[in-house]
mmCIF file of C-alpha atoms in Angstrom:
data_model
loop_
_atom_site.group_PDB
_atom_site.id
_atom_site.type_symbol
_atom_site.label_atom_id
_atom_site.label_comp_id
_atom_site.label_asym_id
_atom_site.label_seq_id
_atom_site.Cartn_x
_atom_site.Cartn_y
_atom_site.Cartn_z
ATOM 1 C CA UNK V 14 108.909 21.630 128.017
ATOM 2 C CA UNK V 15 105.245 22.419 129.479
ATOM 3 C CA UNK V 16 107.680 23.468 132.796
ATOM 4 C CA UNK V 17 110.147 24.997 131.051
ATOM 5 C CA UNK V 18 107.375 27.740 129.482
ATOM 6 C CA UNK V 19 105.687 27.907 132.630
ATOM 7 C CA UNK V 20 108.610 29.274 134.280
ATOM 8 C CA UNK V 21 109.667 31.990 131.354
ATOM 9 C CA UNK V 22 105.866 32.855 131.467
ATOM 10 C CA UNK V 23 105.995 33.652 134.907
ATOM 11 C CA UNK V 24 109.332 35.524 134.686
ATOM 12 C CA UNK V 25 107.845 37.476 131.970
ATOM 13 C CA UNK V 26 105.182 38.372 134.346
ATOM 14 C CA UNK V 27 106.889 39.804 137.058
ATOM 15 C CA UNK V 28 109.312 41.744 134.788
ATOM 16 C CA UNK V 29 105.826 43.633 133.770
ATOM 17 C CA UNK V 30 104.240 44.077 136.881
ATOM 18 C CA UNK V 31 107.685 45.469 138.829
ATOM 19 C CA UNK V 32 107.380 47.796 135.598
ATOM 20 C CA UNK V 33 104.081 48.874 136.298
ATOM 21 C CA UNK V 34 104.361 49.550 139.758
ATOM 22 C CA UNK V 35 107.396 50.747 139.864
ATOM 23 C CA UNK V 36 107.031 54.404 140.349
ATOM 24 C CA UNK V 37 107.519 56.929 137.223
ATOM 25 C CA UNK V 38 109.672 58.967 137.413
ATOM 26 C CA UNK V 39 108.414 63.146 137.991
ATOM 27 C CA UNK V 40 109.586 65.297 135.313
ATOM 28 C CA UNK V 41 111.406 68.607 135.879
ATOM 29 C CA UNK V 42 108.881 71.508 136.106
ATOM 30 C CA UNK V 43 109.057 73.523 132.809
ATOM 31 C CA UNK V 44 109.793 77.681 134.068
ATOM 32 C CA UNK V 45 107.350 79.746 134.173
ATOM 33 C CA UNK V 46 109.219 82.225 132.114
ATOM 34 C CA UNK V 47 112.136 82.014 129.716
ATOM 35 C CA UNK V 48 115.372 83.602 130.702
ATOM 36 C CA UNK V 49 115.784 86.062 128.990
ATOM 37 C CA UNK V 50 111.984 88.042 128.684
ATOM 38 C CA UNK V 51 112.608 87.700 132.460
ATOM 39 C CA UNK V 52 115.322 90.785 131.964
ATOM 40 C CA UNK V 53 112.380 92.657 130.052
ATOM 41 C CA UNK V 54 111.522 95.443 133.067
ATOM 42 C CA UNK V 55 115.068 96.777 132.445
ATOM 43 C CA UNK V 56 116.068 96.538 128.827
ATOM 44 C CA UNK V 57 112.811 96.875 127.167
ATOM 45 C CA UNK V 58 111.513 99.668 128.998
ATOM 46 C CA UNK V 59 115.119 101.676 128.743
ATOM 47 C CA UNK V 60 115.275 101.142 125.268
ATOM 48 C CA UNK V 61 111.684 102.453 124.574
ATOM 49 C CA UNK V 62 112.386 105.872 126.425
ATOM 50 C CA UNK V 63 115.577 105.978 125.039
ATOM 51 C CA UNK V 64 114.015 106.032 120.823
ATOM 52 C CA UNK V 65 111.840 108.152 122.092
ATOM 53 C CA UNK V 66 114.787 111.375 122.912
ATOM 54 C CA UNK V 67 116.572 111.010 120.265
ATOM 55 C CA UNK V 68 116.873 113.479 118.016
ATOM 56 C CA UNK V 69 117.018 111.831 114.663
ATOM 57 C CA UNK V 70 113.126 110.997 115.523
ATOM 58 C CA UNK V 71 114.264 107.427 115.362
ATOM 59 C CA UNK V 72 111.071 107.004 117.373
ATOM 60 C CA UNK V 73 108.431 107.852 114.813
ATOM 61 C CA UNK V 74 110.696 105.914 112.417
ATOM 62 C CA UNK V 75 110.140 102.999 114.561
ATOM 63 C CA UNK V 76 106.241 103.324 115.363
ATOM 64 C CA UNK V 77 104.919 105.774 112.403
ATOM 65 C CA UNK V 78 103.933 108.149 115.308
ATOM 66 C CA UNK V 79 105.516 111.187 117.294
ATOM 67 C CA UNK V 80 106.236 110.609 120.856
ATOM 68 C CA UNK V 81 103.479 113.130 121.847
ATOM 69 C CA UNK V 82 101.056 110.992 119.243
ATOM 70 C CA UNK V 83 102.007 107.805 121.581
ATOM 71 C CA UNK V 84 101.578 109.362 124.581
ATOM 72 C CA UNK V 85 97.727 110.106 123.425
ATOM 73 C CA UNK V 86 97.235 106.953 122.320
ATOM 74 C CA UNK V 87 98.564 105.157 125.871
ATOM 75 C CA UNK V 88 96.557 106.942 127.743
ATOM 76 C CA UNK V 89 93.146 106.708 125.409
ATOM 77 C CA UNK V 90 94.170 102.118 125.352
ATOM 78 C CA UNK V 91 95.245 102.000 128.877
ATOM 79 C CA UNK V 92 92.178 101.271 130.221
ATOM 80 C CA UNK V 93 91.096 98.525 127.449
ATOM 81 C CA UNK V 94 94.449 96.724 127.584
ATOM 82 C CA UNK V 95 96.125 97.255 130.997
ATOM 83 C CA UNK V 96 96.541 94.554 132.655
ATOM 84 C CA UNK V 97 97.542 93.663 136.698
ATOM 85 C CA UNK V 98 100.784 92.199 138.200
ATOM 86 C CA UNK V 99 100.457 88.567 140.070
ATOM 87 C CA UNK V 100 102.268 86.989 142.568
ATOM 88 C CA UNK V 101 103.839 85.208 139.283
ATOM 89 C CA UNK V 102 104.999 87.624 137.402
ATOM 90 C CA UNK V 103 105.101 90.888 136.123
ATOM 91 C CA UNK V 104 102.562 91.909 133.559
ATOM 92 C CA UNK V 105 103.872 93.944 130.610
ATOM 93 C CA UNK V 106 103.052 97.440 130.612
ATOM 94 C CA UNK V 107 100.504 99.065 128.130
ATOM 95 C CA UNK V 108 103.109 101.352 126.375
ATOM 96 C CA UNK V 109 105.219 97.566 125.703
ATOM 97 C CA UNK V 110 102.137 96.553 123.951
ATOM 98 C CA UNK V 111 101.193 99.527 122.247
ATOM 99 C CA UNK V 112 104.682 99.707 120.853
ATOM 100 C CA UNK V 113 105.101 96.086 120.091
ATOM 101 C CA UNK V 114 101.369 96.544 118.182
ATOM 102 C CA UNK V 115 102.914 99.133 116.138
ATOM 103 C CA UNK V 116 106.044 97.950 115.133
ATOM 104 C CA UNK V 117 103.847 94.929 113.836
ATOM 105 C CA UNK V 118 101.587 97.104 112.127
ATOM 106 C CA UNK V 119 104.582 99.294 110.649
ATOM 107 C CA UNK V 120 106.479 96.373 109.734
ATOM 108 C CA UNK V 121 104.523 93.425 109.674
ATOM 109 C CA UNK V 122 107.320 91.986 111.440
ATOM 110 C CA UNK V 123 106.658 88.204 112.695
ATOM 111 C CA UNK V 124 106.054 87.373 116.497
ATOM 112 C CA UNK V 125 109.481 85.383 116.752
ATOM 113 C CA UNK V 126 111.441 88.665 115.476
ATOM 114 C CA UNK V 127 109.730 91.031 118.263
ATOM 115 C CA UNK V 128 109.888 88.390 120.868
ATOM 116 C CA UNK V 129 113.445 88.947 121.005
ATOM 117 C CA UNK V 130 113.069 92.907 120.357
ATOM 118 C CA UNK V 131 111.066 92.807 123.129
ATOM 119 C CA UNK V 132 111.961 90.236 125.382
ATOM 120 C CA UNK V 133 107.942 89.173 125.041
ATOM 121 C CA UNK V 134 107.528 85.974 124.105
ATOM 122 C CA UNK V 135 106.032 84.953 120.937
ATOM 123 C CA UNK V 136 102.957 83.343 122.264
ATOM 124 C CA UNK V 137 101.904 86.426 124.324
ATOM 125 C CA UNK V 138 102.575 88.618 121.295
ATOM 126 C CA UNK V 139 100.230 86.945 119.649
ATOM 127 C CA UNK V 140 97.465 87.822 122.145
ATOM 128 C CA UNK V 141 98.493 90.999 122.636
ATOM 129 C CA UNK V 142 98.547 92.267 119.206
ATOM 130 C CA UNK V 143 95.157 91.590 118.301
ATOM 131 C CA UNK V 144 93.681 92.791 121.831
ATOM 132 C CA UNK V 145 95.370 96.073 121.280
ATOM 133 C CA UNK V 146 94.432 96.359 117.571
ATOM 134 C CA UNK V 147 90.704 95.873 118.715
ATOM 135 C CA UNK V 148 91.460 98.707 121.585
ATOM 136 C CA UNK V 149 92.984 100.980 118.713
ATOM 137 C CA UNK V 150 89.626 100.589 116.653
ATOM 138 C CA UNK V 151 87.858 101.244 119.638
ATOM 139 C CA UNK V 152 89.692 104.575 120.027
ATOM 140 C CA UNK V 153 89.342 105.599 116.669
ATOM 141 C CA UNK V 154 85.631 105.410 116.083
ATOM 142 C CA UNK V 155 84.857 107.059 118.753
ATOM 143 C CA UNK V 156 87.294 109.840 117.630
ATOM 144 C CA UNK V 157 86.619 109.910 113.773
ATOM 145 C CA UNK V 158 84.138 112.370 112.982
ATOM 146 C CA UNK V 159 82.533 112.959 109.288
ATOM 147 C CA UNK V 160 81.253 116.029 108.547
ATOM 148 C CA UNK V 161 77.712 116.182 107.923
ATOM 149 C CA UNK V 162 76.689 119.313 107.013
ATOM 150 C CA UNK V 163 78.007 121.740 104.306
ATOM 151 C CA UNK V 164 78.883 124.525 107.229
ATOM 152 C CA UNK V 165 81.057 121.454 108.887
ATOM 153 C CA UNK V 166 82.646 121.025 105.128
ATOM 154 C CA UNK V 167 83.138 124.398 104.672
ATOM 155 C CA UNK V 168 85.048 124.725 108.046
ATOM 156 C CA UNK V 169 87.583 122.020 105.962
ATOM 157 C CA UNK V 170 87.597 123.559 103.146
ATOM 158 C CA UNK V 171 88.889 127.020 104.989
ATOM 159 C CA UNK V 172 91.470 124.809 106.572
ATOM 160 C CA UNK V 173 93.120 123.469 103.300
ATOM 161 C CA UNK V 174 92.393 126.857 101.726
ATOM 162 C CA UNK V 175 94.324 128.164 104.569
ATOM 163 C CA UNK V 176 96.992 125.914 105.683
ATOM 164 C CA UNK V 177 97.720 124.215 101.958
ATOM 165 C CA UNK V 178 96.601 127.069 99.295
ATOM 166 C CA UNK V 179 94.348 124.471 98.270
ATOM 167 C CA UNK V 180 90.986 126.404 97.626
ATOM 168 C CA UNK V 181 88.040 123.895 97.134
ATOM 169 C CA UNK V 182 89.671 120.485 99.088
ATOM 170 C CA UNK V 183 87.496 118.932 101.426
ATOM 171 C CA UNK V 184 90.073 115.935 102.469
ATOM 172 C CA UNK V 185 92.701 113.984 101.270
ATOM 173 C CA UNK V 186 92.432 110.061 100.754
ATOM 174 C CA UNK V 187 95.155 107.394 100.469
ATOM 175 C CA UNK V 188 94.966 103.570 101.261
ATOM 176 C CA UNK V 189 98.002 101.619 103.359
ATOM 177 C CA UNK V 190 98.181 97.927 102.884
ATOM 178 C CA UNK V 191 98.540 96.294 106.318
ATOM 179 C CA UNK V 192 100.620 92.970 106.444
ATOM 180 C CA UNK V 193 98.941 90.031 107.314
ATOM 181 C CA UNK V 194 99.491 86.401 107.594
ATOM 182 C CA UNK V 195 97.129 84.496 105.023
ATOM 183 C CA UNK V 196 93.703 83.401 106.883
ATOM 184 C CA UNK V 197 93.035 80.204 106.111
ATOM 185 C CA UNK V 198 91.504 79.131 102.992
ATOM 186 C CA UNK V 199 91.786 82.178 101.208
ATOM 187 C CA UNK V 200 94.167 81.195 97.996
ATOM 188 C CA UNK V 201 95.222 84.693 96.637
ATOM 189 C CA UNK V 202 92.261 86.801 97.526
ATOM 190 C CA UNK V 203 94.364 88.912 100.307
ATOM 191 C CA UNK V 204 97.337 88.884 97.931
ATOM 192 C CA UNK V 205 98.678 92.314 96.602
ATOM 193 C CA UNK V 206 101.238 93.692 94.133
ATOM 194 C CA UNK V 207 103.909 94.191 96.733
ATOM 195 C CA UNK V 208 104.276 90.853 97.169
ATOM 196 C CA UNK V 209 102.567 90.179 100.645
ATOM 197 C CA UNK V 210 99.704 89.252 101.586
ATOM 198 C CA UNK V 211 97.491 92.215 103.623
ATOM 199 C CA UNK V 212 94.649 94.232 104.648
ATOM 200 C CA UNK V 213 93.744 97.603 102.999
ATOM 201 C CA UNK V 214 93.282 100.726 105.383
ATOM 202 C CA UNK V 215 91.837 103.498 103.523
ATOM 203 C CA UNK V 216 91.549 106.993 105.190
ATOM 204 C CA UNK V 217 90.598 110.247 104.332
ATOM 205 C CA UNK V 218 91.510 112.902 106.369
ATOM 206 C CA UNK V 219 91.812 117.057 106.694
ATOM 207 C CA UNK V 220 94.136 119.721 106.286
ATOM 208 C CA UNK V 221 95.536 118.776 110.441
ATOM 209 C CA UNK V 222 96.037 115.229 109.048
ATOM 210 C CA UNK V 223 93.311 114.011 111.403
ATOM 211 C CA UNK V 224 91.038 111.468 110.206
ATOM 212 C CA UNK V 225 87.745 112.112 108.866
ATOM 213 C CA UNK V 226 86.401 108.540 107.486
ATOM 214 C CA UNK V 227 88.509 105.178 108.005
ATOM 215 C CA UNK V 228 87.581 101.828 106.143
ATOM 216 C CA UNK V 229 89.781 98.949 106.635
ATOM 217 C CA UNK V 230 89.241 95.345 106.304
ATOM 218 C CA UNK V 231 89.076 95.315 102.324
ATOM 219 C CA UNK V 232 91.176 92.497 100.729
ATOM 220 C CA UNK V 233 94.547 92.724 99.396
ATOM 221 C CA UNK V 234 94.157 92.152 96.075
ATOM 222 C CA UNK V 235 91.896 95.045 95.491
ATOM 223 C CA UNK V 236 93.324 98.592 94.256
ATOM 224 C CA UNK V 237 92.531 101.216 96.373
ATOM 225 C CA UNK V 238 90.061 102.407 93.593
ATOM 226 C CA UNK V 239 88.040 99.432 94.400
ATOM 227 C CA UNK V 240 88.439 99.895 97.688
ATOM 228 C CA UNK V 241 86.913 103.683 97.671
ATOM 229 C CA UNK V 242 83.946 102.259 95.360
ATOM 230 C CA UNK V 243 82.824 99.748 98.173
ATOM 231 C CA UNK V 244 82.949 102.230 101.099
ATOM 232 C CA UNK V 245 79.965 104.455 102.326
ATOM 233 C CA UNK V 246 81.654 107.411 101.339
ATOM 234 C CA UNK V 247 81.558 106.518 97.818
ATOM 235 C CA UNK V 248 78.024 105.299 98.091
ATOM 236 C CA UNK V 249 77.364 108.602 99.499
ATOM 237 C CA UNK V 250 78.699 110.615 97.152
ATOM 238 C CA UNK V 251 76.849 109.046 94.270
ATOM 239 C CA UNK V 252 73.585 109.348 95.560
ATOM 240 C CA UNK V 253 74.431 113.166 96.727
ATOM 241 C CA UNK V 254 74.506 112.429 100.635
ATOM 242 C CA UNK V 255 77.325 113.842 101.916
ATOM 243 C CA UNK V 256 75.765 117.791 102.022
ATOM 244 C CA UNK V 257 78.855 119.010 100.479
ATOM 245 C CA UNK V 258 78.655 122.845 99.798
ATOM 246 C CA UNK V 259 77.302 124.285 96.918
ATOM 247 C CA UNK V 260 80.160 125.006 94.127
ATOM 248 C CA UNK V 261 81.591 128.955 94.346
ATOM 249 C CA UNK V 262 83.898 131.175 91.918
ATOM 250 C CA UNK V 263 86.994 131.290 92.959
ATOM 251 C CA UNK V 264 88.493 134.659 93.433
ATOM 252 C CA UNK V 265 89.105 136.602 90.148
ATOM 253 C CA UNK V 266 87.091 133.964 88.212
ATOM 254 C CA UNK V 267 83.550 133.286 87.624
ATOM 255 C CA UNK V 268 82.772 129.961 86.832
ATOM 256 C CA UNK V 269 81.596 127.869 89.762
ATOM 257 C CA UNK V 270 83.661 124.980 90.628
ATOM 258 C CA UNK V 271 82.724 122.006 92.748
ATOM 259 C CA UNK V 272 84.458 120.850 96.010
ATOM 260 C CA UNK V 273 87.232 117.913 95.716
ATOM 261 C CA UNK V 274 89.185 114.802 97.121
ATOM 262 C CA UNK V 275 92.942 115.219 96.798
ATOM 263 C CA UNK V 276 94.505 111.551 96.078
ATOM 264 C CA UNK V 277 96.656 109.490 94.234
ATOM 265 C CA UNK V 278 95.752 108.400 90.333
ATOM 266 C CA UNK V 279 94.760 104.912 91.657
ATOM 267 C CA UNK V 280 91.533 106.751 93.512
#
């Protein structure tokens, strides 16, 4: 019996070591880029220009902003979010991520829905988006200018007076709830009435529509009443910061009435 083991022992061992040296077998290289983002050059890019002349304005539809506005706002990220071509593969071209960055922030769309919009895929999405939205923020503060003198409110005032027949405006404020996915550990905190969970961007802007003051970042589940009390403006305003202009008579009356914020009932 003692020979009889001996032998299946030593069978047993050269069935593992021919396995272990035997040589394992290379896998197939995974491609470098899916088949069908690899059309993207073509069919992305000609359906972007092609939104953009049509005269429904299916464009702003699609982004929230005129083609002109998009223009402005490719050349003022191009230099924060450009990126160069390698010997790999094409990189995707800033007006492709702008537009992809909006139609997230429009729609709060998921990655795997504009992957195939875009022909992008989902992973680079989700580096693009937030690279851009940092860019975009960028932009904006340095083009967001409060008035902070009464002339520089009165030169507001004139414009809603003018453009709006709105005598005594100095801006109007609204807040737009920005999709997001849930950060971690949050429970319901960025959880609003619509149903969604989001950001809050609040913005008050002049009689052009340009923006004057922009706060975003407040949770979800706040109104945009809360919102306005937590902001600087607010703050501001209470403590009697903001140099508004001394309150005038209308014409034909002559009690003096103080400037104003035009917004919803929420505010």
């Amino acid at each position: 019996m003692d020979g009889q083991e001996n032998v299946v022992l030593c069978a047993a061992a050269c069935v593992l070591l021919c396995s272990l040296l035997k040589k394992k077998r290379r896998k197939k290289p995974r491609c470098w880029v899916r088949p069908f983002p690899q059309r993207r050059d073509e069919e992305t890019n000609g359906f972007v220009e092609e939104i953009k002349i049509d005269p429904l304005s299916v464009f702003k539809n699609f982004t929230r902003i005129s083609c002109e506005e998009f223009e402005l706002l490719v050349n003022a990220v191009s230099p924060l979010i450009a990126k160069q071509d390698t010997s790999y593969r094409k990189c995707v071209p800033v007006s492709i991520r702008l537009a992809i960055t909006l139609r997230f922030l429009a729609t709060g769309d998921s990655f795997a829905s504009l992957m195939y919009l875009f022909k992008v895929s989902k992973e680079l999405i989700a580096r693009i988006v937030p690279e851009a939205c940092k860019a975009l923020i960028s932009v904006l503060k340095e083009n967001i200018k409060m008035p902070n003198t009464s002339e520089e409110w009165m030169t507001v005032e004139r414009q809603f007076h003018h453009l709006w027949h709105f005598p005594h405006c100095i801006g109007a404020m609204d807040g737009k709830h920005v999709v997001i996915q849930a950060p971690n550990n949050t429970g319901s905190d960025f959880f609003n009435y619509k149903g969604d969970f989001s950001i809050v961007l609040l913005a008050l802007v002049d009689a052009n529509y340009k923006f004057t003051y922009v706060d975003v970042g407040c949770k979800g589940r706040i109104s945009d009443g809360g919102v306005f009390k937590n902001t600087g403006v607010y703050a501001n305003l209470q403590q009697g910061k903001l140099n508004l202009p001394q309150p005038y008579a209308p014409s034909g009356r002559n009690k003096p009435i103080p400037h104003v914020i035009v917004a919803e009932d929420a505010l």
